PDB file of C-alpha atoms in Angstrom:
ATOM      1  CA  MET K   1      14.929 131.262   4.003  1.00 47.00           C
ATOM      2  CA  ARG K   2      17.045 129.846   0.623  1.00 46.00           C
ATOM      3  CA  MET K   3      19.256 127.756   2.780  1.00 44.00           C
ATOM      4  CA  ILE K   4      17.231 125.867   4.569  1.00 44.00           C
ATOM      5  CA  MET K   5      15.562 125.243   2.490  1.00 43.00           C
ATOM      6  CA  LEU K   6      19.174 123.140   0.581  1.00 40.00           C
ATOM      7  CA  ILE K   7      20.195 122.183   3.387  1.00 42.00           C
ATOM      8  CA  GLY K   8      16.828 120.504   4.077  1.00 43.00           C
ATOM      9  CA  LEU K   9      16.441 119.448   0.417  1.00 39.00           C
ATOM     10  CA  ILE K  10      20.374 117.526   0.627  1.00 40.00           C
ATOM     11  CA  LEU K  11      19.365 116.100   4.057  1.00 39.00           C
ATOM     12  CA  GLY K  12      16.183 114.512   1.846  1.00 40.00           C
ATOM     13  CA  ILE K  13      18.295 113.055  -1.209  1.00 37.00           C
ATOM     14  CA  VAL K  14      20.881 111.829   0.880  1.00 36.00           C
ATOM     15  CA  GLY K  15      17.781 110.224   4.134  1.00 38.00           C
ATOM     16  CA  GLY K  16      16.226 108.738   1.272  1.00 36.00           C
ATOM     17  CA  SER K  17      19.325 106.765  -0.183  1.00 32.00           C
ATOM     18  CA  ALA K  18      19.921 105.145   3.497  1.00 31.00           C
ATOM     19  CA  GLN K  19      18.220 102.106   4.568  1.00 32.00           C
ATOM     20  CA  PRO K  20      16.833 102.168   7.484  1.00 33.00           C
ATOM     21  CA  ALA K  21      18.300 100.756  10.114  1.00 35.00           C
ATOM     22  CA  MET K  22      17.755  98.822  13.263  1.00 40.00           C
ATOM     23  CA  PRO K  23      15.795 101.263  16.117  1.00 35.00           C
ATOM     24  CA  GLN K  24      17.975 100.537  18.979  1.00 39.00           C
ATOM     25  CA  GLY K  25      17.627  98.000  21.429  1.00 41.00           C
ATOM     26  CA  ALA K  26      14.843  96.087  19.076  1.00 47.00           C
ATOM     27  CA  LYS K  27      15.429  92.014  18.267  1.00 63.00           C
ATOM     28  CA  SER K  28      16.193  90.562  15.420  1.00 81.00           C
ATOM     29  CA  ALA K  29      13.837  88.691  13.766  1.00 94.00           C
ATOM     30  CA  ILE K  30      15.443  86.088  14.658  1.00 97.00           C
ATOM     31  CA  SER K  31      15.914  83.059  16.981  1.00 97.00           C
ATOM     32  CA  LEU K  32      17.499  80.206  18.251  1.00 97.00           C
ATOM     33  CA  GLU K  33      15.446  76.869  18.983  1.00 98.00           C
ATOM     34  CA  ASN K  34      15.634  73.630  20.325  1.00 98.00           C
ATOM     35  CA  ALA K  35      20.491  73.628  20.734  1.00 98.00           C
ATOM     36  CA  TRP K  36      22.413  70.597  21.537  1.00 98.00           C
ATOM     37  CA  ALA K  37      25.709  69.503  19.855  1.00 98.00           C
ATOM     38  CA  ARG K  38      27.727  66.118  20.172  1.00 97.00           C
ATOM     39  CA  ARG K  39      30.971  64.316  19.616  1.00 95.00           C
ATOM     40  CA  ALA K  40      30.615  62.760  16.036  1.00 87.00           C
ATOM     41  CA  PRO K  41      31.269  58.811  16.143  1.00 73.00           C
ATOM     42  CA  ALA K  42      34.142  57.807  15.033  1.00 62.00           C
ATOM     43  CA  MET K  43      34.766  56.792  11.317  1.00 51.00           C
ATOM     44  CA  ALA K  44      38.396  55.308  10.794  1.00 43.00           C
ATOM     45  CA  PRO K  45      39.892  57.659   8.883  1.00 46.00           C
ATOM     46  CA  GLY K  46      39.199  57.170   5.294  1.00 45.00           C
ATOM     47  CA  ALA K  47      36.232  55.938   5.364  1.00 44.00           C
ATOM     48  CA  PRO K  48      33.349  57.723   3.494  1.00 44.00           C
ATOM     49  CA  GLY K  49      31.833  60.790   5.477  1.00 43.00           C
ATOM     50  CA  GLY K  50      34.860  60.230   7.771  1.00 45.00           C
ATOM     51  CA  HIS K  51      37.092  63.329   9.579  1.00 44.00           C
ATOM     52  CA  GLY K  52      39.366  60.056  11.297  1.00 41.00           C
ATOM     53  CA  ALA K  53      37.211  60.578  14.585  1.00 40.00           C
ATOM     54  CA  MET K  54      38.621  58.941  17.154  1.00 39.00           C
ATOM     55  CA  ALA K  55      37.686  59.076  21.357  1.00 41.00           C
ATOM     56  CA  GLY K  56      39.421  60.831  23.910  1.00 43.00           C
ATOM     57  CA  GLY K  57      40.272  64.544  23.131  1.00 48.00           C
ATOM     58  CA  ASP K  58      42.425  64.158  20.138  1.00 58.00           C
ATOM     59  CA  GLY K  59      40.833  66.887  18.226  1.00 82.00           C
ATOM     60  CA  GLY K  60      37.718  64.789  16.505  1.00 94.00           C
ATOM     61  CA  ASN K  61      35.067  65.795  15.203  1.00 96.00           C
ATOM     62  CA  GLY K  62      31.837  67.070  16.814  1.00 97.00           C
ATOM     63  CA  ALA K  63      28.520  69.405  15.782  1.00 97.00           C
ATOM     64  CA  VAL K  64      26.243  71.990  17.172  1.00 98.00           C
ATOM     65  CA  TYR K  65      22.526  71.365  15.739  1.00 98.00           C
ATOM     66  CA  VAL K  66      19.653  74.420  16.301  1.00 98.00           C
ATOM     67  CA  THR K  67      16.129  75.526  15.095  1.00 98.00           C
ATOM     68  CA  ILE K  68      16.233  79.010  14.005  1.00 98.00           C
ATOM     69  CA  VAL K  69      13.598  80.368  13.485  1.00 98.00           C
ATOM     70  CA  ASN K  70      13.091  84.037  10.973  1.00 97.00           C
ATOM     71  CA  ARG K  71       9.743  85.875  12.963  1.00 96.00           C
ATOM     72  CA  GLY K  72      10.262  88.489   9.773  1.00 96.00           C
ATOM     73  CA  THR K  73       8.948  89.513   6.301  1.00 96.00           C
ATOM     74  CA  SER K  74      12.570  88.861   5.066  1.00 96.00           C
ATOM     75  CA  ALA K  75      14.815  86.239   4.110  1.00 96.00           C
ATOM     76  CA  ASP K  76      17.377  86.310   5.894  1.00 97.00           C
ATOM     77  CA  ALA K  77      20.808  83.547   6.172  1.00 98.00           C
ATOM     78  CA  LEU K  78      23.835  81.903   8.194  1.00 98.00           C
ATOM     79  CA  VAL K  79      26.865  82.525   7.103  1.00 98.00           C
ATOM     80  CA  SER K  80      28.984  81.397   9.363  1.00 98.00           C
ATOM     81  CA  ALA K  81      29.580  79.706  12.520  1.00 98.00           C
ATOM     82  CA  THR K  82      32.417  79.877  15.865  1.00 98.00           C
ATOM     83  CA  THR K  83      33.014  78.281  18.605  1.00 98.00           C
ATOM     84  CA  ASP K  84      36.186  77.506  20.842  1.00 97.00           C
ATOM     85  CA  ALA K  85      35.492  74.660  21.274  1.00 97.00           C
ATOM     86  CA  ALA K  86      37.161  72.611  17.715  1.00 98.00           C
ATOM     87  CA  LYS K  87      39.354  74.548  15.298  1.00 97.00           C
ATOM     88  CA  THR K  88      37.280  74.976  12.758  1.00 97.00           C
ATOM     89  CA  VAL K  89      33.719  75.566  12.305  1.00 98.00           C
ATOM     90  CA  GLU K  90      31.788  74.775   9.030  1.00 98.00           C
ATOM     91  CA  LEU K  91      28.208  74.856   8.058  1.00 98.00           C
ATOM     92  CA  HIS K  92      27.353  71.540   6.399  1.00 97.00           C
ATOM     93  CA  GLU K  93      24.110  69.393   4.515  1.00 97.00           C
ATOM     94  CA  THR K  94      24.288  65.436   4.303  1.00 95.00           C
ATOM     95  CA  VAL K  95      23.168  64.525   1.245  1.00 93.00           C
ATOM     96  CA  GLN K  96      23.302  60.861  -1.050  1.00 91.00           C
ATOM     97  CA  GLU K  97      25.337  60.487  -3.302  1.00 91.00           C
ATOM     98  CA  GLY K  98      25.761  57.213  -4.888  1.00 93.00           C
ATOM     99  CA  GLY K  99      24.168  55.734  -2.544  1.00 92.00           C
ATOM    100  CA  VAL K 100      27.211  56.789  -0.184  1.00 93.00           C
ATOM    101  CA  MET K 101      25.391  59.268   2.428  1.00 92.00           C
ATOM    102  CA  LYS K 102      28.328  62.280   2.460  1.00 94.00           C
ATOM    103  CA  MET K 103      28.411  64.812   4.004  1.00 94.00           C
ATOM    104  CA  ARG K 104      28.931  69.088   1.893  1.00 95.00           C
ATOM    105  CA  PRO K 105      30.019  72.625   3.000  1.00 97.00           C
ATOM    106  CA  LEU K 106      27.955  74.955   2.682  1.00 97.00           C
ATOM    107  CA  ARG K 107      28.365  78.623   2.343  1.00 97.00           C
ATOM    108  CA  ARG K 108      25.144  79.744   4.024  1.00 98.00           C
ATOM    109  CA  PHE K 109      22.040  78.364   5.014  1.00 98.00           C
ATOM    110  CA  GLU K 110      18.889  80.062   4.200  1.00 97.00           C
ATOM    111  CA  VAL K 111      15.744  80.449   5.728  1.00 98.00           C
ATOM    112  CA  PRO K 112      13.013  81.868   4.155  1.00 97.00           C
ATOM    113  CA  GLY K 113      10.803  84.840   6.001  1.00 97.00           C
ATOM    114  CA  GLY K 114       7.943  84.013   7.781  1.00 97.00           C
ATOM    115  CA  GLY K 115       9.762  80.382   7.816  1.00 97.00           C
ATOM    116  CA  ARG K 116      12.446  78.021   9.635  1.00 97.00           C
ATOM    117  CA  LEU K 117      15.231  75.830   8.781  1.00 98.00           C
ATOM    118  CA  GLU K 118      15.788  72.812  11.336  1.00 98.00           C
ATOM    119  CA  MET K 119      19.438  71.447  11.831  1.00 98.00           C
ATOM    120  CA  LYS K 120      19.140  67.328  12.047  1.00 97.00           C
ATOM    121  CA  PRO K 121      21.495  64.399  12.756  1.00 95.00           C
ATOM    122  CA  GLY K 122      21.136  63.312   8.546  1.00 94.00           C
ATOM    123  CA  GLY K 123      20.725  66.482   7.735  1.00 96.00           C
ATOM    124  CA  HIS K 124      21.450  70.410   8.049  1.00 98.00           C
ATOM    125  CA  HIS K 125      24.730  70.859  10.655  1.00 98.00           C
ATOM    126  CA  ILE K 126      27.003  73.126  12.866  1.00 98.00           C
ATOM    127  CA  MET K 127      30.565  70.518  12.341  1.00 97.00           C
ATOM    128  CA  LEU K 128      32.746  71.520  14.819  1.00 98.00           C
ATOM    129  CA  MET K 129      36.592  69.993  13.255  1.00 97.00           C
ATOM    130  CA  GLY K 130      39.334  69.143  15.258  1.00 97.00           C
ATOM    131  CA  LEU K 131      37.511  69.154  18.556  1.00 97.00           C
ATOM    132  CA  THR K 132      39.863  71.587  21.368  1.00 96.00           C
ATOM    133  CA  ARG K 133      38.428  69.726  23.726  1.00 95.00           C
ATOM    134  CA  ASP K 134      36.172  66.618  24.477  1.00 92.00           C
ATOM    135  CA  LEU K 135      32.716  66.523  24.969  1.00 95.00           C
ATOM    136  CA  LYS K 136      31.352  64.429  27.531  1.00 95.00           C
ATOM    137  CA  PRO K 137      27.351  64.362  27.786  1.00 96.00           C
ATOM    138  CA  GLY K 138      26.381  66.793  30.088  1.00 96.00           C
ATOM    139  CA  ASP K 139      28.552  69.872  28.523  1.00 96.00           C
ATOM    140  CA  THR K 140      27.698  72.885  27.024  1.00 97.00           C
ATOM    141  CA  VAL K 141      29.053  74.228  23.961  1.00 98.00           C
ATOM    142  CA  SER K 142      28.573  77.833  23.343  1.00 98.00           C
ATOM    143  CA  VAL K 143      28.728  78.795  19.789  1.00 98.00           C
ATOM    144  CA  THR K 144      28.126  82.490  18.002  1.00 98.00           C
ATOM    145  CA  LEU K 145      26.738  82.834  15.097  1.00 98.00           C
ATOM    146  CA  THR K 146      26.807  84.845  12.282  1.00 98.00           C
ATOM    147  CA  PHE K 147      23.772  85.801   9.807  1.00 97.00           C
ATOM    148  CA  ASP K 148      24.054  87.386   6.395  1.00 96.00           C
ATOM    149  CA  GLN K 149      21.076  90.865   8.240  1.00 94.00           C
ATOM    150  CA  GLY K 150      20.536  89.551  11.598  1.00 92.00           C
ATOM    151  CA  GLY K 151      24.196  90.058  12.593  1.00 95.00           C
ATOM    152  CA  ARG K 152      25.312  87.773  15.606  1.00 97.00           C
ATOM    153  CA  MET K 153      24.344  86.326  17.354  1.00 97.00           C
ATOM    154  CA  THR K 154      25.833  83.450  20.549  1.00 97.00           C
ATOM    155  CA  LEU K 155      23.626  80.172  21.890  1.00 97.00           C
ATOM    156  CA  ALA K 156      25.076  77.545  24.453  1.00 98.00           C
ATOM    157  CA  ALA K 157      24.158  74.125  23.282  1.00 98.00           C
ATOM    158  CA  PRO K 158      24.414  71.196  25.936  1.00 98.00           C
ATOM    159  CA  VAL K 159      25.714  68.092  24.865  1.00 98.00           C
ATOM    160  CA  ARG K 160      23.846  64.923  24.755  1.00 96.00           C
TER     161      ARG K 160
END
């Protein structure tokens, strides 16, 4: 009997310090809405905010926009994105500095509990740099998003 109590005590201590696991089959509190993509407008190399994107299948750049909805009570964050449609994928925001609109990379996009983050042109977006294929209206880009708490989710973004 003493051994059973000791085992119970040990299990209680170890189990009490563990983080609760998401039940198998449970859904993430994160949902993705209104995803779409586009090729970045062509800009001359060296233009403010430009990356030298050109028309055609020469690499160029694009962007993916999506609304991230967090139906949970805890904050979460988008920490990375990947796609086979580009050599490099970065999380970006557009800001005005000294009267000039500029894009800058961010390490993460915070999404508060019960909140949302709407990505749109001129704001937050997923930047696709060095496209591996042309993005034509009617095509679809598959992008895998990785969240700090919510794990990985894949979205299909129609190209506009």
